[in-house]
Each structure stands twice: as C-alpha cells, then as structure tokens.
Short mmCIF file of C-alpha atoms and ligand atoms in Angstrom, two decimals:
data_model
loop_
_atom_site.label_atom_id
_atom_site.label_comp_id
_atom_site.label_asym_id
_atom_site.label_seq_id
_atom_site.Cartn_x
_atom_site.Cartn_y
_atom_site.Cartn_z
CA UNK A 1 52.76 243.22 -25.61
CA UNK A 2 50.85 245.00 -22.84
CA UNK A 3 47.11 244.87 -22.67
CA UNK A 4 45.52 248.03 -21.37
CA UNK A 5 42.25 246.85 -19.93
CA UNK A 6 41.14 250.45 -19.56
CA UNK A 7 40.26 250.24 -23.19
CA UNK A 8 37.50 247.84 -22.27
CA UNK A 9 34.48 249.40 -20.76
CA UNK A 10 33.79 248.10 -17.30
CA UNK A 11 30.18 247.13 -16.66
CA UNK A 12 28.48 250.19 -15.29
CA UNK A 13 25.17 248.76 -14.20
CA UNK A 14 24.46 248.55 -10.54
CA UNK A 15 24.09 245.00 -9.38
CA UNK A 16 22.26 244.78 -6.12
CA UNK A 17 22.20 241.41 -4.44
CA UNK A 18 19.60 242.37 -1.92
CA UNK A 19 22.09 241.93 0.90
CA UNK A 20 22.28 245.61 1.72
CA UNK A 21 19.91 245.52 4.64
CA UNK A 22 21.35 242.32 6.02
CA UNK A 23 23.58 242.45 9.04
CA UNK A 24 25.53 239.30 9.84
CA UNK A 25 25.54 240.40 13.44
CA UNK A 26 21.83 239.82 13.85
CA UNK A 27 21.98 236.44 12.11
CA UNK A 28 22.91 234.32 15.14
CA UNK A 29 20.00 235.91 16.97
CA UNK A 30 17.61 235.05 14.15
CA UNK A 31 19.03 231.55 14.10
CA UNK A 32 18.44 231.02 17.77
CA UNK A 33 14.87 232.24 17.34
CA UNK A 34 14.47 229.67 14.57
CA UNK A 35 15.85 227.02 16.88
CA UNK A 36 13.47 228.00 19.63
CA UNK A 37 10.58 227.96 17.20
CA UNK A 38 11.61 224.52 16.01
CA UNK A 39 11.93 223.24 19.54
CA UNK A 40 8.52 224.62 20.31
CA UNK A 41 7.03 222.93 17.24
CA UNK A 42 8.61 219.65 18.22
CA UNK A 43 7.20 219.91 21.71
CA UNK A 44 3.76 220.81 20.39
CA UNK A 45 3.67 217.90 17.96
CA UNK A 46 4.73 215.52 20.70
CA UNK A 47 2.11 217.00 23.00
CA UNK A 48 -0.47 216.27 20.32
CA UNK A 49 0.64 212.65 20.22
CA UNK A 50 0.59 212.47 23.97
CA UNK A 51 -2.95 213.81 24.17
CA UNK A 52 -4.11 211.23 21.65
CA UNK A 53 -2.49 208.48 23.62
CA UNK A 54 -3.31 210.03 26.94
CA UNK A 55 0.26 209.70 28.07
CA UNK A 56 1.46 212.69 30.00
CA UNK A 57 4.95 211.26 30.20
CA UNK A 58 5.57 212.13 26.57
CA UNK A 59 5.15 215.79 27.43
CA UNK A 60 7.77 215.46 30.11
CA UNK A 61 10.08 213.68 27.66
CA UNK A 62 9.58 216.42 25.11
CA UNK A 63 10.47 219.08 27.62
CA UNK A 64 13.77 217.49 28.50
CA UNK A 65 14.84 216.88 24.89
CA UNK A 66 17.69 219.06 23.65
CA UNK A 67 16.54 221.86 21.34
CA UNK A 68 16.07 220.57 17.80
CA UNK A 69 18.38 222.86 15.89
CA UNK A 70 19.09 222.97 12.20
CA UNK A 71 22.53 222.57 10.69
CA UNK A 72 22.83 226.28 10.21
CA UNK A 73 21.93 226.90 13.80
CA UNK A 74 24.88 225.04 15.21
CA UNK A 75 26.82 228.27 15.68
CA UNK A 76 29.73 226.91 13.63
CA UNK A 77 31.60 228.04 10.51
CA UNK A 78 30.79 231.70 11.00
CA UNK A 79 33.74 232.25 8.69
CA UNK A 80 34.73 229.77 5.95
CA UNK A 81 36.20 226.68 7.63
CA UNK A 82 39.97 226.22 7.31
CA UNK A 83 41.88 222.99 7.58
CA UNK A 84 43.41 220.02 5.82
CA UNK A 85 41.55 217.27 3.98
CA UNK A 86 43.08 214.00 2.83
CA UNK A 87 41.19 213.26 -0.37
CA UNK A 88 42.67 215.18 -3.31
CA UNK A 89 46.27 214.28 -2.49
CA UNK A 90 45.98 210.86 -0.85
CA UNK A 91 42.81 209.42 -2.41
CA UNK A 92 41.85 205.87 -1.53
CA UNK A 93 45.33 204.44 -1.16
CA UNK A 94 44.82 201.58 1.27
CA UNK A 95 48.04 199.74 0.48
CA UNK A 96 49.85 200.20 3.75
CA UNK A 97 52.09 197.21 3.05
CA UNK A 98 53.76 198.72 -0.01
CA UNK A 99 53.15 202.39 0.65
CA UNK A 100 53.01 202.86 4.42
CA UNK A 101 53.81 206.59 4.32
CA UNK A 102 50.98 207.54 2.00
CA UNK A 103 48.19 205.07 2.65
CA UNK A 104 44.99 206.12 4.42
CA UNK A 105 45.90 205.16 7.95
CA UNK A 106 46.02 206.68 11.40
CA UNK A 107 49.74 207.34 10.92
CA UNK A 108 48.99 209.70 8.06
CA UNK A 109 46.63 211.71 10.25
CA UNK A 110 48.96 211.73 13.24
CA UNK A 111 51.76 212.98 10.99
CA UNK A 112 49.65 215.63 9.32
CA UNK A 113 48.35 216.81 12.70
CA UNK A 114 51.96 217.23 13.85
CA UNK A 115 52.84 219.20 10.72
CA UNK A 116 49.76 221.42 10.95
CA UNK A 117 50.88 222.54 14.37
CA UNK A 118 54.69 222.52 14.03
CA UNK A 119 54.76 224.28 10.66
CA UNK A 120 52.47 227.14 11.57
CA UNK A 121 49.25 226.16 9.79
CA UNK A 122 47.17 226.01 12.95
CA UNK A 123 48.47 229.40 14.03
CA UNK A 124 47.42 230.75 10.61
CA UNK A 125 43.87 229.38 11.10
CA UNK A 126 43.90 225.87 9.60
CA UNK A 127 42.23 224.11 12.50
CA UNK A 128 40.44 221.08 11.01
CA UNK A 129 42.18 217.87 10.02
CA UNK A 130 39.69 215.89 7.99
CA UNK A 131 39.59 212.20 7.18
CA UNK A 132 37.91 211.44 3.83
CA UNK A 133 36.72 208.20 2.24
CA UNK A 134 38.27 204.73 2.82
CA UNK A 135 38.79 204.97 6.58
CA UNK A 136 36.25 202.34 7.59
CA UNK A 137 35.94 198.59 7.50
CA UNK A 138 34.15 197.10 4.54
CA UNK A 139 31.36 196.01 6.86
CA UNK A 140 29.63 197.36 9.94
CA UNK A 141 30.31 195.79 13.31
CA UNK A 142 27.96 193.30 14.96
CA UNK A 143 26.40 196.23 16.80
CA UNK A 144 25.46 197.77 13.43
CA UNK A 145 27.93 200.59 13.86
CA UNK A 146 30.57 201.93 11.53
CA UNK A 147 34.07 200.96 12.60
CA UNK A 148 37.50 202.02 11.46
CA UNK A 149 39.57 199.56 9.46
CA UNK A 150 41.38 197.63 12.22
CA UNK A 151 44.63 197.20 10.24
CA UNK A 152 45.04 200.79 9.18
CA UNK A 153 43.40 202.50 12.18
CA UNK A 154 44.22 200.16 15.09
CA UNK A 155 43.79 202.93 17.68
CA UNK A 156 40.33 203.87 16.38
CA UNK A 157 38.91 207.24 15.40
CA UNK A 158 38.35 208.44 18.96
CA UNK A 159 42.07 208.10 19.68
CA UNK A 160 42.84 210.27 16.65
CA UNK A 161 40.29 212.82 17.86
CA UNK A 162 41.86 212.84 21.32
CA UNK A 163 45.29 213.31 19.77
CA UNK A 164 44.33 216.18 17.47
CA UNK A 165 42.35 217.85 20.26
CA UNK A 166 45.41 217.68 22.51
CA UNK A 167 47.22 219.68 19.85
CA UNK A 168 44.47 222.29 19.54
CA UNK A 169 43.12 220.89 16.26
CA UNK A 170 39.66 219.56 15.38
CA UNK A 171 38.82 216.31 13.62
CA UNK A 172 36.66 215.79 10.56
CA UNK A 173 35.28 212.53 9.21
CA UNK A 174 33.55 211.39 6.05
CA UNK A 175 30.26 209.58 5.56
CA UNK A 176 27.79 209.08 2.75
CA UNK A 177 24.03 209.43 2.67
CA UNK A 178 23.63 206.47 0.30
CA UNK A 179 24.11 202.73 0.57
CA UNK A 180 27.88 203.01 0.04
CA UNK A 181 30.50 205.72 0.03
CA UNK A 182 31.87 206.68 -3.37
CA UNK A 183 34.76 204.24 -2.84
CA UNK A 184 32.40 201.44 -1.84
CA UNK A 185 32.58 201.49 1.97
CA UNK A 186 29.41 201.29 4.07
CA UNK A 187 27.03 204.20 3.63
CA UNK A 188 24.63 205.63 6.18
CA UNK A 189 21.28 204.95 4.54
CA UNK A 190 19.17 203.23 7.16
CA UNK A 191 21.67 204.15 9.88
CA UNK A 192 21.44 207.94 10.01
CA UNK A 193 20.81 208.25 13.71
CA UNK A 194 23.33 205.58 14.69
CA UNK A 195 26.09 207.08 12.56
CA UNK A 196 25.49 210.60 13.83
CA UNK A 197 25.66 209.20 17.35
CA UNK A 198 28.84 207.24 16.57
CA UNK A 199 30.59 210.33 15.17
CA UNK A 200 29.58 212.31 18.26
CA UNK A 201 30.82 209.58 20.60
CA UNK A 202 34.15 209.66 18.79
CA UNK A 203 34.32 213.41 19.48
CA UNK A 204 34.33 214.34 15.82
CA UNK A 205 33.99 218.05 15.00
CA UNK A 206 33.21 218.07 11.27
CA UNK A 207 31.28 215.66 9.05
CA UNK A 208 31.54 215.63 5.25
CA UNK A 209 28.48 213.77 4.04
CA UNK A 210 28.77 212.56 0.44
CA UNK A 211 25.95 211.38 -1.81
CA UNK A 212 27.09 208.38 -3.83
CA UNK A 213 24.73 205.41 -4.12
CA UNK A 214 21.71 207.52 -3.19
CA UNK A 215 18.87 208.90 -5.21
CA UNK A 216 19.28 212.68 -5.59
CA UNK A 217 15.52 213.11 -5.14
CA UNK A 218 15.74 211.61 -1.65
CA UNK A 219 18.36 214.13 -0.56
CA UNK A 220 15.91 216.96 0.11
CA UNK A 221 14.64 214.88 2.99
CA UNK A 222 17.74 212.85 3.83
CA UNK A 223 20.33 215.58 4.30
CA UNK A 224 18.18 217.61 6.73
CA UNK A 225 17.37 214.36 8.54
CA UNK A 226 21.03 213.56 9.09
CA UNK A 227 21.64 217.17 10.15
CA UNK A 228 18.83 216.80 12.65
CA UNK A 229 20.45 213.67 14.09
CA UNK A 230 23.82 215.40 14.25
CA UNK A 231 22.27 218.18 16.27
CA UNK A 232 20.36 215.76 18.46
CA UNK A 233 23.67 214.35 19.67
CA UNK A 234 24.35 217.65 21.41
CA UNK A 235 27.87 217.74 19.98
CA UNK A 236 28.68 220.64 17.69
CA UNK A 237 29.79 219.31 14.32
CA UNK A 238 30.27 221.29 11.13
CA UNK A 239 28.01 219.78 8.49
CA UNK A 240 29.42 219.61 4.95
CA UNK A 241 26.91 218.43 2.35
CA UNK A 242 27.32 217.14 -1.19
CA UNK A 243 23.57 217.45 -1.70
CA UNK A 244 23.44 220.08 -4.50
CA UNK A 245 26.18 218.66 -6.70
CA UNK A 246 24.41 215.30 -7.09
CA UNK A 247 21.13 217.01 -7.87
CA UNK A 248 22.70 219.35 -10.42
CA UNK A 249 24.47 216.48 -12.15
CA UNK A 250 21.21 214.55 -12.34
CA UNK A 251 19.43 217.51 -13.95
CA UNK A 252 17.55 218.72 -10.88
CA UNK A 253 17.46 222.30 -9.64
CA UNK A 254 18.63 222.23 -6.02
CA UNK A 255 16.47 223.77 -3.35
CA UNK A 256 19.24 226.09 -2.26
CA UNK A 257 17.10 227.82 0.36
CA UNK A 258 16.80 224.52 2.17
CA UNK A 259 20.44 223.57 1.58
CA UNK A 260 21.71 226.87 3.01
CA UNK A 261 19.38 226.38 5.95
CA UNK A 262 20.59 222.91 6.80
CA UNK A 263 24.28 222.76 5.90
CA UNK A 264 27.34 224.76 6.90
CA UNK A 265 28.94 224.20 3.51
CA UNK A 266 27.99 222.36 0.35
CA UNK A 267 29.67 221.19 -2.81
CA UNK A 268 28.09 222.66 -5.94
CA UNK A 269 30.38 221.30 -8.59
CA UNK A 270 32.75 218.59 -9.74
CA UNK A 271 35.70 217.23 -7.75
CA UNK A 272 38.89 219.21 -8.00
CA UNK A 273 41.80 217.42 -9.68
CA UNK A 274 45.49 218.22 -9.64
CA UNK A 275 45.52 220.50 -12.69
CA UNK A 276 45.13 224.12 -13.72
CA UNK A 277 42.38 223.07 -16.12
CA UNK A 278 40.39 221.72 -13.20
CA UNK A 279 40.92 224.88 -11.13
CA UNK A 280 39.85 227.21 -13.96
CA UNK A 281 36.80 225.10 -14.78
CA UNK A 282 35.72 225.46 -11.17
CA UNK A 283 36.37 229.21 -11.16
CA UNK A 284 34.28 229.55 -14.32
CA UNK A 285 31.43 227.62 -12.76
CA UNK A 286 31.31 229.95 -9.75
CA UNK A 287 31.64 233.05 -11.94
CA UNK A 288 29.00 231.93 -14.42
CA UNK A 289 26.54 230.99 -11.67
CA UNK A 290 27.32 233.81 -9.27
CA UNK A 291 23.90 235.39 -9.29
CA UNK A 292 22.45 232.17 -7.85
CA UNK A 293 25.37 231.29 -5.58
CA UNK A 294 26.49 234.57 -4.01
CA UNK A 295 23.26 235.27 -2.09
CA UNK A 296 23.49 231.82 -0.46
CA UNK A 297 26.82 232.42 1.25
CA UNK A 298 27.18 234.03 4.64
CA UNK A 299 28.28 233.36 8.20
CA UNK A 300 27.50 229.71 8.95
CA UNK A 301 26.75 228.65 5.36
CA UNK A 302 29.14 228.56 2.40
CA UNK A 303 29.43 227.41 -1.18
CA UNK A 304 32.32 224.95 -1.39
CA UNK A 305 34.34 224.87 -4.63
CA UNK A 306 36.44 222.02 -3.17
CA UNK A 307 39.99 221.73 -1.85
CA UNK A 308 43.07 223.87 -2.28
CA UNK A 309 45.62 221.91 -4.30
CA UNK A 310 48.47 224.38 -3.75
CA UNK A 311 51.83 222.63 -3.27
CA UNK A 312 50.95 219.49 -5.23
CA UNK A 313 52.06 218.56 -8.76
CA UNK A 314 49.64 220.37 -11.04
CA UNK A 315 49.93 224.12 -10.36
CA UNK A 316 52.77 226.55 -11.00
CA UNK A 317 53.69 229.16 -8.40
CA UNK A 318 51.58 231.79 -10.20
CA UNK A 319 48.63 229.42 -10.54
CA UNK A 320 48.90 228.56 -6.85
CA UNK A 321 48.59 232.22 -5.87
CA UNK A 322 45.66 232.43 -8.29
CA UNK A 323 43.84 229.57 -6.58
CA UNK A 324 44.43 231.11 -3.16
CA UNK A 325 43.27 234.56 -4.30
CA UNK A 326 40.12 233.30 -6.00
CA UNK A 327 39.22 231.04 -3.10
CA UNK A 328 39.57 233.82 -0.52
CA UNK A 329 37.59 236.24 -2.66
CA UNK A 330 34.86 233.63 -3.24
CA UNK A 331 34.60 233.20 0.57
CA UNK A 332 35.34 229.52 0.02
CA UNK A 333 36.32 227.06 2.71
CA UNK A 334 40.13 226.75 2.75
CA UNK A 335 40.67 223.00 2.98
CA UNK A 336 44.16 222.23 1.79
CA UNK A 337 44.93 218.78 0.42
CA UNK A 338 48.70 218.49 0.16
CA UNK A 339 51.52 216.46 1.61
CA UNK A 340 52.55 218.75 4.45
CA UNK A 341 55.74 216.73 4.91
CA UNK A 342 57.13 217.70 1.52
CA UNK A 343 55.41 220.97 0.50
CA UNK A 344 57.85 223.63 -0.74
CA UNK A 345 58.34 226.75 1.39
CA UNK A 346 56.97 229.11 -1.28
CA UNK A 347 53.70 227.15 -1.43
CA UNK A 348 53.47 227.00 2.34
CA UNK A 349 53.90 230.79 2.35
CA UNK A 350 50.94 231.15 -0.02
CA UNK A 351 48.74 228.98 2.20
CA UNK A 352 49.84 230.90 5.28
CA UNK A 353 49.67 234.42 3.83
CA UNK A 354 48.06 236.32 6.69
CA UNK A 355 46.65 239.14 4.57
CA UNK A 356 44.96 236.65 2.22
CA UNK A 357 43.58 234.69 5.18
CA UNK A 358 42.23 237.89 6.73
CA UNK A 359 40.20 238.45 3.55
CA UNK A 360 38.98 234.84 3.61
CA UNK A 361 37.90 235.16 7.22
CA UNK A 362 36.31 238.59 6.92
CA UNK A 363 33.40 238.71 9.38
CA UNK A 364 30.88 240.06 6.86
CA UNK A 365 31.07 236.74 5.03
CA UNK A 366 30.03 238.17 1.67
CA UNK A 367 31.04 236.04 -1.30
CA UNK A 368 32.91 237.98 -4.00
CA UNK A 369 31.82 238.52 -7.55
CA UNK A 370 33.37 238.48 -11.02
CA UNK A 371 32.85 242.09 -12.10
CA UNK A 372 34.81 242.10 -15.33
CA UNK A 373 35.75 239.48 -17.92
CA UNK A 374 37.17 240.22 -21.32
CA UNK A 375 40.03 239.00 -23.49
CA UNK A 376 41.44 236.74 -20.83
CA UNK A 377 41.41 239.35 -18.06
CA UNK A 378 39.04 239.02 -15.12
CA UNK A 379 38.46 241.24 -12.10
CA UNK A 380 36.80 239.83 -9.01
CA UNK A 381 35.71 241.92 -6.02
CA UNK A 382 34.68 240.97 -2.51
CA UNK A 383 33.19 243.50 -0.07
CA UNK A 384 34.92 243.28 3.29
CA UNK A 385 35.46 245.21 6.50
CA UNK A 386 36.02 247.89 7.57
CA UNK A 387 32.73 249.39 6.49
CA UNK A 388 33.03 253.16 6.69
CA UNK A 389 29.66 254.84 6.69
CA UNK A 390 27.99 253.27 3.68
CA UNK A 391 31.20 252.20 1.99
CA UNK A 392 32.56 248.70 2.06
CA UNK A 393 36.23 247.96 1.83
CA UNK A 394 37.13 245.54 -0.97
CA UNK A 395 39.46 242.74 -1.85
CA UNK A 396 40.13 242.83 -5.58
CA UNK A 397 41.64 240.07 -7.70
CA UNK A 398 43.11 240.95 -11.06
CA UNK A 399 43.27 237.60 -12.80
CA UNK A 400 45.17 237.06 -16.04
CA UNK A 401 44.13 233.94 -17.93
CA UNK A 402 46.09 234.84 -21.01
CA UNK A 403 48.97 232.65 -22.03
CA UNK A 404 51.00 235.13 -24.08
CA UNK A 405 54.16 235.00 -22.08
CA UNK A 406 54.49 238.44 -20.66
CA UNK A 407 52.57 240.17 -17.89
CA UNK A 408 49.43 242.06 -18.88
CA UNK A 409 48.95 245.50 -17.45
CA UNK A 410 45.50 246.15 -16.06
CA UNK A 411 44.74 249.80 -15.44
CA UNK A 412 41.53 250.90 -13.81
CA UNK A 413 40.36 253.73 -11.58
CA UNK A 414 39.25 253.06 -8.04
CA UNK A 415 35.91 254.52 -9.04
CA UNK A 416 35.58 252.09 -11.96
CA UNK A 417 36.04 249.27 -9.47
CA UNK A 418 32.95 250.55 -7.69
CA UNK A 419 34.73 252.23 -4.80
CA UNK A 420 33.36 255.68 -4.11
CA UNK A 421 34.54 256.62 -0.63
CA UNK A 422 35.84 260.16 -1.05
CA UNK A 423 38.26 259.71 1.85
CA UNK A 424 39.93 256.95 -0.13
CA UNK A 425 41.15 253.41 0.38
CA UNK A 426 44.39 252.30 1.94
CA UNK A 427 45.56 249.85 -0.70
CA UNK A 428 48.05 247.02 -0.47
CA UNK A 429 49.19 244.18 -2.69
CA UNK A 430 48.61 241.06 -0.62
CA UNK A 431 51.22 238.72 -2.11
CA UNK A 432 53.88 241.36 -2.84
CA UNK A 433 53.35 242.89 0.60
CA UNK A 434 53.57 246.29 -1.08
CA UNK A 435 51.56 249.36 -0.14
CA UNK A 436 50.05 251.74 -2.68
CA UNK A 437 49.19 254.24 0.06
CA UNK A 438 45.72 255.80 0.04
CA UNK A 439 43.99 255.80 -3.35
CA UNK A 440 41.00 258.02 -4.07
CA UNK A 441 38.10 257.25 -6.41
CA UNK A 442 39.65 259.15 -9.30
CA UNK A 443 43.06 257.55 -8.85
CA UNK A 444 44.20 254.91 -11.27
CA UNK A 445 45.51 251.55 -10.10
CA UNK A 446 47.88 249.88 -12.55
CA UNK A 447 48.99 246.32 -11.96
CA UNK A 448 51.11 243.94 -14.01
CA UNK A 449 49.54 240.50 -13.86
CA UNK A 450 51.62 237.50 -14.80
CA UNK A 451 50.27 234.88 -17.23
CA UNK A 452 47.90 232.51 -15.40
CA UNK A 453 48.48 234.62 -12.32
CA UNK A 454 46.84 237.20 -10.13
CA UNK A 455 47.40 240.41 -8.29
CA UNK A 456 45.33 240.45 -5.10
CA UNK A 457 44.85 243.84 -3.47
CA UNK A 458 43.09 244.85 -0.32
CA UNK A 459 41.48 248.30 -0.38
CA UNK A 460 40.50 249.37 3.14
CA UNK A 461 38.08 252.29 3.28
CA UNK A 462 39.50 255.25 5.17
CA UNK A 463 37.24 257.08 7.63
CA UNK A 464 36.57 260.62 6.45
CA UNK A 465 38.19 262.19 9.48
CA UNK A 466 41.42 260.23 9.33
CA UNK A 467 43.23 262.91 7.37
CA UNK A 468 41.24 265.86 8.61
CA UNK A 469 40.85 267.11 5.06
CA UNK A 470 37.56 268.44 3.72
CA UNK A 471 36.11 266.40 0.84
CA UNK A 472 36.73 269.27 -1.63
CA UNK A 473 40.46 268.77 -1.33
CA UNK A 474 40.09 265.10 -2.10
CA UNK A 475 38.02 266.01 -5.12
CA UNK A 476 40.61 268.36 -6.41
CA UNK A 477 43.27 265.73 -6.06
CA UNK A 478 41.88 263.62 -8.84
CA UNK A 479 40.30 266.54 -10.67
CA UNK A 480 37.48 264.28 -11.82
CA UNK A 481 33.73 264.34 -11.29
CA UNK A 482 32.60 263.26 -7.89
CA UNK A 483 29.93 260.59 -7.76
CA UNK A 484 27.35 261.32 -5.14
CA UNK A 485 25.79 257.88 -4.98
CA UNK A 486 26.54 256.13 -1.72
CA UNK A 487 25.82 252.65 -2.98
CA UNK A 488 28.76 250.52 -4.06
CA UNK A 489 28.43 249.80 -7.74
CA UNK A 490 28.73 246.07 -7.72
CA UNK A 491 27.09 245.10 -4.47
C1 GAL B 501 33.61 212.27 -4.05
C2 GAL B 501 33.84 213.59 -3.35
C3 GAL B 501 35.31 213.71 -3.11
C4 GAL B 501 35.76 212.57 -2.24
C5 GAL B 501 35.39 211.23 -2.88
C6 GAL B 501 35.67 210.06 -1.98
O1 GAL B 501 32.30 212.13 -4.35
O2 GAL B 501 33.38 214.64 -4.14
O3 GAL B 501 35.60 214.94 -2.50
O4 GAL B 501 35.19 212.67 -0.96
O5 GAL B 501 34.02 211.21 -3.23
O6 GAL B 501 35.31 208.85 -2.54
#
C-alpha cells in the first residue's frame, strides 16, 4: 500500500525563527568584541582591587594576563565537531586481563586513531578521537592532579595526544563537574583550575564535562567557571557540556542563553543506547522541542543529541541512514561510537558519505526543523548554502517511521517544501547519489521511503542567470501560480 502524503495538508504558516538578519560571518567579530569587553572588565575589577590595596603591581599583572574569553569565544567548532567517542560502544570496560582488545586502555585509542586515518575517516572530516569515562586512576596523585590509570594507560594521556597529533587527529578527554564521574572516578569539584591546567598540559583539544555527583543548581556558576579556566590555559579546547540535561532531568529550566554563550556543544537529553527505540526517542525530543532548541545552534555552539551508533548491533542499514540523515539535518555533532576495526563497509560508507557530511558542515550552521509529521511520515528541512539572493538552499529528509513493510511514497511540490526560488533547485538524492536535475517551485518531488528509513535530498538554489531564461518561462513550465514572497516558508 502506498501512502500519498500529498493528501495531507502541509503546514502553511510562516515560522520565523528570528535568524533572518543574522549573519554567521559577523559572529566571530562580535565574539572577539565580547572577549575584549570581558578582558577590559577583568582589568578594571583588578584595578579597583589594586587601588584599594594601593598595589600598582596588580595593574601590571592584569595587563599581562591572557584575555579572559568565554567558551564560545574560543574560535572552535564553527561547524558541528566530527570525530569518534569511546563511550556508547566500549563503556566502562576496564577488564584488560580478560578483554584486552575492548577494554578502556591506551591500546584502544592507539588502534582507533590508526583506523580513523587509514580507513578514510579523518579525510572525511572525523578529526577528534575522544576518551570518555573510566580513563583515570581511582584517586588523584599526591600533587592533587588527575592521573591516568597506570595499568591501562602506562604511557599517559600526553603520549596519546602526541600520537594522535602526529597522525593529524585531535584528542578529547572526559571530566565531570561533580565529586565523581558517572562511573565513580574522581570528579573536578574543588579542582577546576588544576584539572583545566592538567588537560592543557597534556595537549588535549576537546573536553567533555559531565555532571554526575553535582547539584544541577550549581551548574549555572560551575560550568562557566570551568570554561573560564580552560580559556585561561591559553590552549584551545572544545568545551562540551552536560549542563542542560542534568537541569532538565531535575525539573529546572536551563538558562540556554548562558549555556550557548559558554559551551561549544551541550547535551540536552538522555544517553543514546544501541537501539532504534533510543534513536527515535531522541529524534522526537529534538523535534518536539525545536522552537526552543533551534535558535540556540550556530557556528561555535551546538545542541548535542549524542553519538552516532551506526555500525553497531542495534540499527538496520535503513535505520543507520536515518540516524545519519537526521543528525546532519539537525546540525548535530557527528561523534561516532563504533568499533572501527570491525565495522561493515556499508556502514562505513554511510559515515563517510561526502554529500551528507557537506550538509552537516554547512557554514551557515542553521539547525534543521521538522516541518511535517503525520501518519508516520515526517519531513525535516535544514537551510544551507548556497544562498541565492534571498533564497536558501535546503537539505530535506523524508523520514518514514511506518512499519508496514513496503516503501511509502511521499509526494510534495518544491513550493510546498517552502522553496520559492523561481530559477529552481538542483536536486540530488544524497544516499542514492542520483540527480533529479533542476526542480522548480511548481514541480513535484516523489520519493519512495523505506520503512524506518529516509530519503535525504539536497536542493541547491540556482542563480537566476544560470540558465539565461526569463522568469516567465520558468512560470510557464509548472503552469502554477507564482508566489511573490521572498521569505522561505519555514525559516
Ligand atoms: C553519562 C554521559 C555518557 C557517558 C557516561 C560515562 O552521564 O551522558 O555520555 O559519558 O556518563 O559515565
């Protein structure tokens, strides 16, 4: 049985996110002004203290301090970070005696670093290799510092950093704002400055900072404080926060303005597990809360729906393409957690699909939106480049959540999708690698979407002059009314 989604009326209201006047290209400039302002405020407050104490030296000290920059101002993650993260697949397996190939040890990270490079992931953009929980000793060293477990990480974290850097990769590490990490290893409460300094001295490039064993109310102060210390080290480190998810789960409303100001990415929702149910629950969360979440995302600051689990045990081939498509359209970080030594070639191809990655890494950094949802069919749209005049290009996901075992046909005009550029859109199916040629607003796009699968298309706006045809001819082609509004319908 085919389902003709054209029967369902697409939402026709104009949803304006208020992003229209916002250019990502001026953002770094604004950020550096913020940094300067902050530095200035720091200097002024220290000058005040110095006056009170009559110590001129403090002024001198203030002047030579590095600029106090916020997490967002670190110039990093201008597109969603891409890499590999140990947690979902390897968890807290510390049994290197019985399971040496899979335990959390330096060997695992050396091996994964080798695979990331040799198997083409780095070339595709996956540049971070991230250690998660369970890497450290159960206790701090005599110097009060975190230290790697000496049995499982005999070379130490810095040696891993040196190794991955020599291969062109970057290293991530895991810490926790509370007394302990979620798995019970030492947390950073009371040691924020020391731990930031330790990570910097180890040449770490990315810090995931969890929130177990901490009070969610303290996080509004604590997460910015750790970000401040990270920046004070002078080493650029991506700052991944778990701040909102703990607050949401404790019934608080997160201060997202502050979170987006201080973190490069942040977890909003539950941990991903190796199942389709887990993936769809996460997708629903981001769709249902999109009006709050979409405006937060942009170059340097991203919502994080957690890791890609493509190539593990829980997702079919269709479901794997669905996770990839939804994650790229949601402008999510692409942090794969899979055994790169055993992943099947078809799953590797999904992770490395260049056209999908190009959507993920689109420089506008606009998070996509669920624009249609009915009877198990969803359509998601993300505005991307090129922008032609006032028209965005779009990545569109047709997502079939139905389980009746035959593909569902979704049929919709380009205009109904909110695309109004009279010169049309060069349209291609990302996973099939098939071109639909140039489609005009009145043209109908019909796709067959497999059960629990997707069709991901990229619609690139065509400049009016490309075909040298006057707009009237394009109008006649579809023979349908021409919409004069220049504003995309959904963004
Ligand atoms: C959770 C976190 C996971 C993983 C785990 C480690 O809180 O969401 O991604 O880091 O802790 O114990």
